[in-house]
Short mmCIF file of C-alpha atoms in Angstrom, two decimals:
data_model
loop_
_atom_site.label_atom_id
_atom_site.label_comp_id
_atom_site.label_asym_id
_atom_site.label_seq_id
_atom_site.Cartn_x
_atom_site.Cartn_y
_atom_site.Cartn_z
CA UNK A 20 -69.63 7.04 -62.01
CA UNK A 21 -66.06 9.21 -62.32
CA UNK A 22 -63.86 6.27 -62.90
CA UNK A 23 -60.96 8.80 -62.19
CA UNK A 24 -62.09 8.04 -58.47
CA UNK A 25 -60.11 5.42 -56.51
CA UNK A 26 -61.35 3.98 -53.85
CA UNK A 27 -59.77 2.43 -51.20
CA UNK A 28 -59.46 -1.53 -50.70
CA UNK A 29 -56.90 -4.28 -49.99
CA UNK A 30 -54.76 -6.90 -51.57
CA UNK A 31 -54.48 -10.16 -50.86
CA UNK A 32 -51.98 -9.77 -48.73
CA UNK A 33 -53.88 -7.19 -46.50
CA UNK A 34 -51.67 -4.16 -47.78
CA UNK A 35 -53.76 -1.23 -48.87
CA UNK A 36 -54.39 -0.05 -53.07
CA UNK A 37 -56.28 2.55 -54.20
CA UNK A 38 -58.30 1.24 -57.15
CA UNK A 39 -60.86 2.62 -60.03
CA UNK A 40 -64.29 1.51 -60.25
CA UNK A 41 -63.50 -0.18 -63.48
CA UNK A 42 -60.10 -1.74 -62.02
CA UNK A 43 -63.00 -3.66 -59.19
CA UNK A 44 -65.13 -4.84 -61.98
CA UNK A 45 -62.25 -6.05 -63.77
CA UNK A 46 -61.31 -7.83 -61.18
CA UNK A 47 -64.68 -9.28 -59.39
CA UNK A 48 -65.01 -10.81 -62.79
CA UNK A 49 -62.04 -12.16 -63.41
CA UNK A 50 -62.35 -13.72 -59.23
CA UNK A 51 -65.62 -15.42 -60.47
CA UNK A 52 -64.51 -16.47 -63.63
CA UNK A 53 -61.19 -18.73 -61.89
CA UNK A 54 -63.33 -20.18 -59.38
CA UNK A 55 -66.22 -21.36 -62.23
CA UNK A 56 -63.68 -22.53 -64.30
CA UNK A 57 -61.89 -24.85 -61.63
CA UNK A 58 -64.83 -26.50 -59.91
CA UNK A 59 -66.87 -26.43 -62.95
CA UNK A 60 -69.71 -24.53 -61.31
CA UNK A 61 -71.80 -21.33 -62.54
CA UNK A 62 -70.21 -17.61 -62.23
CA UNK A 63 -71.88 -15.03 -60.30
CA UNK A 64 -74.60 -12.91 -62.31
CA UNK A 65 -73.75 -8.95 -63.13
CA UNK A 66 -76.56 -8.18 -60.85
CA UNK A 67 -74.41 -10.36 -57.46
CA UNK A 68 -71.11 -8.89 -58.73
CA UNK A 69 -72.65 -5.42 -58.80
CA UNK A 70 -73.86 -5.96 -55.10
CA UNK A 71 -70.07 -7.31 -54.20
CA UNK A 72 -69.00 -3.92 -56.12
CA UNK A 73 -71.27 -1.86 -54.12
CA UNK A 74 -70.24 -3.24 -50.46
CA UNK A 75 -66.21 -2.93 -51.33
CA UNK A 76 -66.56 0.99 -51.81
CA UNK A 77 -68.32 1.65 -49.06
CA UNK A 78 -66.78 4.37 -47.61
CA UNK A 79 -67.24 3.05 -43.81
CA UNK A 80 -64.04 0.63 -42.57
CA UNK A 81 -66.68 -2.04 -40.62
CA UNK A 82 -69.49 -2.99 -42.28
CA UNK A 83 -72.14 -5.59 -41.39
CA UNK A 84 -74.86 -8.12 -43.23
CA UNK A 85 -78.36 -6.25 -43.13
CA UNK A 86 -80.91 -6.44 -40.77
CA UNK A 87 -82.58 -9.65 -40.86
CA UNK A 88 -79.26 -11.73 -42.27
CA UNK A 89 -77.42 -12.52 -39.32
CA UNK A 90 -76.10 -15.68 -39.17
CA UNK A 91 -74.62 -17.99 -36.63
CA UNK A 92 -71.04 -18.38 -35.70
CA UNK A 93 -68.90 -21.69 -34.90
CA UNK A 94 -65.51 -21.54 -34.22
CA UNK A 95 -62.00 -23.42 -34.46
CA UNK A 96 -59.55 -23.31 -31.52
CA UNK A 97 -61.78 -20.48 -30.01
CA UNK A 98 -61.01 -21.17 -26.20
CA UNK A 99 -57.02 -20.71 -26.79
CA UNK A 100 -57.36 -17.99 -28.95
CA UNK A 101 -57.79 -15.41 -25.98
CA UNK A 102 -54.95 -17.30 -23.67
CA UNK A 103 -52.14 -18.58 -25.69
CA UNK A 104 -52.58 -16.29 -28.76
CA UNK A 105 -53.63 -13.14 -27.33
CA UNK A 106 -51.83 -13.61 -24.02
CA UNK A 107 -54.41 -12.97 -21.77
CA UNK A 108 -54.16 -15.84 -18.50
CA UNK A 109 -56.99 -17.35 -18.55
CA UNK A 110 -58.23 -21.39 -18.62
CA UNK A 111 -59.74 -22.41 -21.60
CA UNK A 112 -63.44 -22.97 -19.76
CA UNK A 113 -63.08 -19.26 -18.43
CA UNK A 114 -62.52 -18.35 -22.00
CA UNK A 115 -65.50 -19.97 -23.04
CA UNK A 116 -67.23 -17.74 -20.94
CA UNK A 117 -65.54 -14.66 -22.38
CA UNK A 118 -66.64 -16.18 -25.94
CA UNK A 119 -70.35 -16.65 -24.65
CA UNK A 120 -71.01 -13.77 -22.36
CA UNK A 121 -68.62 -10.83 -23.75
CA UNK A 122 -67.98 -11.93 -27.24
CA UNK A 123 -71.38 -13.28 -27.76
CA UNK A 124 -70.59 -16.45 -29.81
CA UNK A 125 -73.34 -18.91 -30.50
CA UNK A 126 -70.86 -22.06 -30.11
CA UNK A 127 -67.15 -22.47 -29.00
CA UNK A 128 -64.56 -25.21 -29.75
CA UNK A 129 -62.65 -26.13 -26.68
CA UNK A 130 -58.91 -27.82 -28.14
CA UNK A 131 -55.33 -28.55 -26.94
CA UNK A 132 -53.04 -26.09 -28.19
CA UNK A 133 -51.44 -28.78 -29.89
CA UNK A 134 -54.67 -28.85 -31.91
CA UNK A 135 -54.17 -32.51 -32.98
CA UNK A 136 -56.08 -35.54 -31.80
CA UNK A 137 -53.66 -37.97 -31.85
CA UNK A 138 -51.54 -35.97 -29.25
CA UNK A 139 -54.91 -34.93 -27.03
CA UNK A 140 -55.19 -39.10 -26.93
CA UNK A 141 -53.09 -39.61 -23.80
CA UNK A 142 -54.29 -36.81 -22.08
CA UNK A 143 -57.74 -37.73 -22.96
CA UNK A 144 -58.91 -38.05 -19.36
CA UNK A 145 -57.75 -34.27 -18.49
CA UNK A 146 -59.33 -32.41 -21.56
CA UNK A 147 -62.55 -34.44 -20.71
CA UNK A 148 -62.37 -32.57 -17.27
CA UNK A 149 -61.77 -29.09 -18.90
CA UNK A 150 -64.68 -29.83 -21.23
CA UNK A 151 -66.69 -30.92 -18.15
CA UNK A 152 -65.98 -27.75 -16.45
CA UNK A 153 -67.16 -25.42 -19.24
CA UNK A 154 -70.57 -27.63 -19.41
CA UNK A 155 -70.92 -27.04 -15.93
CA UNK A 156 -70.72 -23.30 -16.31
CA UNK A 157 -72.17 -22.38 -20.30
CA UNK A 158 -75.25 -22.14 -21.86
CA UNK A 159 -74.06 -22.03 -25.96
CA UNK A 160 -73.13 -25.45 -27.30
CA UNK A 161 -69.33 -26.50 -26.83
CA UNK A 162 -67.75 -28.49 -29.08
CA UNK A 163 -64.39 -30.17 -28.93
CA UNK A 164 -61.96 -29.65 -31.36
CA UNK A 165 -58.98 -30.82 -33.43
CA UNK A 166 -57.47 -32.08 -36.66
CA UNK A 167 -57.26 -35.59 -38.13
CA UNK A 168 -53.80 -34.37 -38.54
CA UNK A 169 -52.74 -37.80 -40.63
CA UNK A 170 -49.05 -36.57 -41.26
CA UNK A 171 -48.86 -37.65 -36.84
CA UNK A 172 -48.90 -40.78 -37.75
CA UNK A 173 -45.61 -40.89 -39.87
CA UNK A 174 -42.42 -42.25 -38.62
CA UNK A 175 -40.41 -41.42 -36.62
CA UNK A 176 -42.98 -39.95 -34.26
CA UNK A 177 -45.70 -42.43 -35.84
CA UNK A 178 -46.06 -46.03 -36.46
CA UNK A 179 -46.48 -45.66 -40.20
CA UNK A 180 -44.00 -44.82 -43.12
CA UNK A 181 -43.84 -41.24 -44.39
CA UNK A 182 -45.32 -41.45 -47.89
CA UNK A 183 -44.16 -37.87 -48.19
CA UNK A 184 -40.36 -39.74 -48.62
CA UNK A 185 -41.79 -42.69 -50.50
CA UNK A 186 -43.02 -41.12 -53.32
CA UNK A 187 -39.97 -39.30 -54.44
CA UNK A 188 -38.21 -42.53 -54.16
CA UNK A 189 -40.84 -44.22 -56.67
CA UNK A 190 -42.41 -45.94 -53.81
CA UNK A 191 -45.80 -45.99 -55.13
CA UNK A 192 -47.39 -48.43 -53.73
CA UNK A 193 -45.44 -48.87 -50.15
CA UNK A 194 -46.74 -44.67 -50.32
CA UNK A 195 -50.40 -46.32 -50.84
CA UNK A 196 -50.20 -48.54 -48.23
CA UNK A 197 -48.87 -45.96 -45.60
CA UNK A 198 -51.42 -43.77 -46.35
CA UNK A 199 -54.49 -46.17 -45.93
CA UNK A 200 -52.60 -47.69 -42.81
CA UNK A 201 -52.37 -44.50 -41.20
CA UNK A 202 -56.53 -43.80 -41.95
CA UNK A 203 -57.23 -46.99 -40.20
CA UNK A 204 -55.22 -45.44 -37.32
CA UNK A 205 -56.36 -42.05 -37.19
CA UNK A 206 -60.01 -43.61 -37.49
CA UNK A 207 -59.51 -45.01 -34.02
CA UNK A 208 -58.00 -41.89 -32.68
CA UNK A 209 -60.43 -39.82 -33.64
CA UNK A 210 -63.56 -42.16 -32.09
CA UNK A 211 -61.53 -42.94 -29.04
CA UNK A 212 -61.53 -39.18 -28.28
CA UNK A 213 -65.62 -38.66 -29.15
CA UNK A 214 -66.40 -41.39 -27.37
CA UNK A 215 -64.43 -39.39 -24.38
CA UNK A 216 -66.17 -36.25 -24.96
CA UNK A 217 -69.42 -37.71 -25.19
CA UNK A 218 -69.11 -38.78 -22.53
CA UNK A 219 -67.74 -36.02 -20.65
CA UNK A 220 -71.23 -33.61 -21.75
CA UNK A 221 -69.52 -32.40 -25.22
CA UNK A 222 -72.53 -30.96 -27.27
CA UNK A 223 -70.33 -32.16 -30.32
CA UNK A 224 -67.13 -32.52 -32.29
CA UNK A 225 -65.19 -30.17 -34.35
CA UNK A 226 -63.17 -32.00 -36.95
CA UNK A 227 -60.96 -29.47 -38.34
CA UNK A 228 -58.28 -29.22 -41.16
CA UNK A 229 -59.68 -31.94 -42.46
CA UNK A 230 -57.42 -32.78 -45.60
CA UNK A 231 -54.82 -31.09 -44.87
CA UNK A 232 -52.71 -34.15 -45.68
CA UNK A 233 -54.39 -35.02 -48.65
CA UNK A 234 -57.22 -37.34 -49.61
CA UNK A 235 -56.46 -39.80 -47.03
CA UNK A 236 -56.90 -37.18 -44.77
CA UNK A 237 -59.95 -36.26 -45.51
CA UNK A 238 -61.39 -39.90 -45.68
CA UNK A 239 -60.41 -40.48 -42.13
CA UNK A 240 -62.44 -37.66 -41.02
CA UNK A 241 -65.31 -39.22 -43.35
CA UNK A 242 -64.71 -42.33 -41.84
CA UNK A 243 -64.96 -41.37 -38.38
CA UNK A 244 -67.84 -39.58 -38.61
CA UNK A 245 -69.80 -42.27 -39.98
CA UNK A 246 -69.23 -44.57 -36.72
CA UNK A 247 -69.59 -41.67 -34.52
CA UNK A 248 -73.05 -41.21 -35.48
CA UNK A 249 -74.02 -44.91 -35.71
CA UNK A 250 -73.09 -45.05 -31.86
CA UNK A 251 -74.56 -41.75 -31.04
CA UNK A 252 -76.65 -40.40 -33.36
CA UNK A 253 -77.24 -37.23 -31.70
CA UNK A 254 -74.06 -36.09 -30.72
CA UNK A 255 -73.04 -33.35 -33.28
CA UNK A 256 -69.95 -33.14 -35.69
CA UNK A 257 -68.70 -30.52 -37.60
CA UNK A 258 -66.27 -31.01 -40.60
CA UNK A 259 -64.40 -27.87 -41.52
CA UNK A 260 -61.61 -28.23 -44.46
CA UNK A 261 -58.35 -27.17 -45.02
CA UNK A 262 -58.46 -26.30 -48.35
CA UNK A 263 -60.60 -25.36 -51.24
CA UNK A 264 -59.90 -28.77 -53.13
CA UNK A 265 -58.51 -32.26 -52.23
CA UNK A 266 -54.92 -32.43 -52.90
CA UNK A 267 -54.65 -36.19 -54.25
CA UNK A 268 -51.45 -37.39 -52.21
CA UNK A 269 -52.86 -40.97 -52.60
CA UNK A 270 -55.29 -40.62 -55.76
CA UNK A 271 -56.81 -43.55 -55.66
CA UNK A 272 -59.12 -43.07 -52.57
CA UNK A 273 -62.90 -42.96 -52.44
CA UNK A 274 -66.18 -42.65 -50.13
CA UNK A 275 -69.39 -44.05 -51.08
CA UNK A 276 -67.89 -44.51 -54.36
CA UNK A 277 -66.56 -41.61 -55.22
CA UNK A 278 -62.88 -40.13 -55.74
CA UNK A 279 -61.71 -37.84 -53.06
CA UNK A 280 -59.20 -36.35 -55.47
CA UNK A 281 -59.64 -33.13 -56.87
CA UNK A 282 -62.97 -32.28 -54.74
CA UNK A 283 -64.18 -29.12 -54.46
CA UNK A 284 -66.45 -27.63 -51.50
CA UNK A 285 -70.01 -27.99 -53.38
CA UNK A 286 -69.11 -32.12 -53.94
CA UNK A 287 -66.79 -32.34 -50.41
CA UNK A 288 -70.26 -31.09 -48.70
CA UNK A 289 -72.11 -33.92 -49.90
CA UNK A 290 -69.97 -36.88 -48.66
CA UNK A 291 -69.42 -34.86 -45.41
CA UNK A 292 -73.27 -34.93 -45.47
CA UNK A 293 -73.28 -38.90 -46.08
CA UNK A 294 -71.03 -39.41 -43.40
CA UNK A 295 -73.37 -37.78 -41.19
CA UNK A 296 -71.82 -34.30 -40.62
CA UNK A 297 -74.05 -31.58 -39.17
CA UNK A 298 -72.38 -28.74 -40.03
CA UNK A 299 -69.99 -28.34 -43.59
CA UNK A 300 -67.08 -25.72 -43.17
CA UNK A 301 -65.85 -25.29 -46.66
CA UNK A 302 -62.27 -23.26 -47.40
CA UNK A 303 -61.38 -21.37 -50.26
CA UNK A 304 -58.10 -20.36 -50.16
CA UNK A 305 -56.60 -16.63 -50.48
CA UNK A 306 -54.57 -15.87 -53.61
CA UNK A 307 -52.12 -12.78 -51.57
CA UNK A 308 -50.69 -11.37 -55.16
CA UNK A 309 -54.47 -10.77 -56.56
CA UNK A 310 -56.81 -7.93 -54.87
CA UNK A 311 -59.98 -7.86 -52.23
CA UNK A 312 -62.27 -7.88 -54.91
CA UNK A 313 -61.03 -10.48 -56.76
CA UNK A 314 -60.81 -12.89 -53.58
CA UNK A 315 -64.20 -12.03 -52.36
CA UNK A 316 -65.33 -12.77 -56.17
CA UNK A 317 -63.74 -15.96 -55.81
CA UNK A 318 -64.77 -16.92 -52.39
CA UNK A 319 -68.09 -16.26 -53.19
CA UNK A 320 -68.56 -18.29 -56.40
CA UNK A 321 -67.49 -21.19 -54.55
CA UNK A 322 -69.62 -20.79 -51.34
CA UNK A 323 -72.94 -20.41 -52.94
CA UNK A 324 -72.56 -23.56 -55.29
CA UNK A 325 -71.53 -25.09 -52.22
CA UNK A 326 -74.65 -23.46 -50.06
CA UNK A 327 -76.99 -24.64 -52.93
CA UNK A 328 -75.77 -28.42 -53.24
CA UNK A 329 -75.11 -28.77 -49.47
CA UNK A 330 -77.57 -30.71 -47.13
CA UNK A 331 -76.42 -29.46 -44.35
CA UNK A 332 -75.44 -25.67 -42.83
CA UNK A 333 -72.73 -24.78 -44.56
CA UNK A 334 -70.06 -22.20 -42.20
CA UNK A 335 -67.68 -20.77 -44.25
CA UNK A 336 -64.67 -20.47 -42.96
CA UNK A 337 -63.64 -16.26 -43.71
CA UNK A 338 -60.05 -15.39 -41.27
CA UNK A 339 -56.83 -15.91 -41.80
CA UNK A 340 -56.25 -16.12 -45.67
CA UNK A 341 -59.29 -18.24 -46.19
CA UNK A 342 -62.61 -16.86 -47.29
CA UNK A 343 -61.40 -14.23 -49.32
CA UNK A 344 -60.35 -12.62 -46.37
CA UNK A 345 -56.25 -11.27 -46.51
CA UNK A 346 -53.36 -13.91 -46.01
CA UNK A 347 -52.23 -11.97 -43.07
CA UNK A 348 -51.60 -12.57 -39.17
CA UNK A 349 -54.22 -9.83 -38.25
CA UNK A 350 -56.86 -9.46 -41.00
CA UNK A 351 -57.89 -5.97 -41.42
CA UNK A 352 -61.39 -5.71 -40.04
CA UNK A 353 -62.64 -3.66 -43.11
CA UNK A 354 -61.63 -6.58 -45.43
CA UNK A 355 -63.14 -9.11 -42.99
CA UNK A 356 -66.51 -7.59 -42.71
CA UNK A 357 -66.80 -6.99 -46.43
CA UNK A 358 -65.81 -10.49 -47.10
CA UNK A 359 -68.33 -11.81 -44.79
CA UNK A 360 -70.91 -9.72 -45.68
CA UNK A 361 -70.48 -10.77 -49.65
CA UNK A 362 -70.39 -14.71 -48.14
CA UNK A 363 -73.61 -14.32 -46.20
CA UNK A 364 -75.91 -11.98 -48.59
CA UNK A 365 -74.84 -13.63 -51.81
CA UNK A 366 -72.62 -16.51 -51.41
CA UNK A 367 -76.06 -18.03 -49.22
CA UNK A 368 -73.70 -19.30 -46.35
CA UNK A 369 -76.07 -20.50 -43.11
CA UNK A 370 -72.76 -19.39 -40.70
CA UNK A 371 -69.61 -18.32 -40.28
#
């Protein structure tokens, strides 16, 4: 191959390079190499970075998995995505609809556009009628959806302190004992509202962001999950992250004996998987100063070990700067595909 030939592909921020095939390899295996090294797990072989090479200079802009690969798609926030952030009027059970019978999803997450489940808890008893009305009408499972959101449940909007103030004081341990306060509140929150969905037909729950503040974070969604299913053992959850590892804003916390801290997706699958999780969403996060290849290198790396130590289908999440997908507002669909077709065909993911 003329490696006086550039070929066209993206950065990280979803701006447009022209790059040599040598430049690609480069960078695929420097991608793999950063993501082995961090979560201590095994780099891609020549022979998967060579396939990864081959589908980023493809000349076509969309590109899809092969025949035979397909996978199946969940979603997060999917029934406000058409109304409040593409501005088309619609209700959110009408836009389940759209999603089912124009966009051809296989499951859709009805959620409050404030996305958060301690502010859907007073207003419990209308989403349960919006979620009714899309059973009434859909075939595809619907889930309901929201985030843990633990940083709610700070002062002066929440009943706990914010550890977030403590710990530059030198507050350690009043910072400790917000943090597990506030799990023991979420907790409730977050089994209040599937108990609520349950019983207004929900197929299942969509747990999303989880982490986002942090270990504790993350353990409330663990916790939760766990007495969800001991009620109702059939009713499905989903846990989808918020980032590639656990940031350790407590430290200290564990599930089932081990140490949230640190986590990455292949060992945050398995306690999702304890707690009784159906489905895994794992994150790895978008680096916008490094290229495509390098991010889908990355992404990839990650995903399989995850894919091959998970229990569970694993759905990667690949949009918005996650996935090795472009840290932009609008992906560019050629980045997208490619990213999802390296996730599916090597990176072993069961759905997006």
């Amino acid at each position: 191959m003329d490696n006086t030939t550039k070929y066209f592909t993206r950065m990280g921020d979803g701006s447009g390079i022209f790059l040599s095939a040598d430049a690609i390899r480069r960078d695929l295996a420097a991608g793999t190499q950063d993501a082995a090294k961090r979560g201590k797990i095994p780099e891609l072989s020549k022979e998967e970075l060579e396939y990864i090479f081959e589908i980023i200079i493809i000349p076509a802009n969309v590109i899809g998995v092969n025949r035979g690969r397909e996978v199946v798609t969940t979603s997060d926030s999917g029934c406000f995505k058409l109304n409040y952030q593409a501005h088309i009027p619609m209700d959110r059970a009408t836009a389940a609809l759209v999603n089912e019978r124009v966009l051809s999803l296989d499951s859709v997450d009805i959620g409050n556009i404030d996305y958060s489940y301690k502010a859907v808890k007073p207003i419990l008893h209308d989403e349960a009628k919006v979620m009714e009305m899309a059973q009434a009408q859909t075939v595809i499972p619907v889930l309901y959806g929201g985030m843990p959101d633990l940083g709610r449940y700070t002062k002066p909007d929440g009943p706990v302190d914010n550890w977030s103030e403590l710990l530059p004081q030198g507050k350690i341990k009043e910072a400790y004992a917000a943090q597990e306060e506030a799990v023991e509140y979420a907790v409730k929150d977050l089994v209040y509202i599937a108990e609520g969905m349950y019983e207004a037909g929900a197929d299942g729950m969509n747990f999303d962001t989880c982490g986002a503040a942090g270990d504790a974070d993350f353990l409330a969604a663990l916790k939760a999950v766990e007495i969800i299913k001991q009620k109702h053992p059939d009713f499905g959850v989903e846990i989808g992250m918020a980032g590639e590892f656990i940031l350790g804003m407590h430290g200290k916390l564990e599930y089932d004996g081990v140490r949230l801290a640190g986590l990455y997706p292949h060992m945050q699958a398995k306690l999702a998987a304890k707690a009784g999780a159906n489905i895994f969403g794992p994150v790895v996060n978008t680096n916008s100063n490094m290229t495509l290849p390098w991010n889908i290198a990355r992404a990839v790396t990650f995903i399989k070990a995850c894919s091959e130590a998970s229990d569970i289908p694993v759905h990667a999440n690949v949009g918005m700067g996650v996935g090795g997908t472009p840290m932009s507002t609008v992906p560019p669909v050629d980045a997208v595909s490619r990213a999802v077709k390296a996730v599916v065909e090597i990176g072993k993911a069961d759905g997006l």
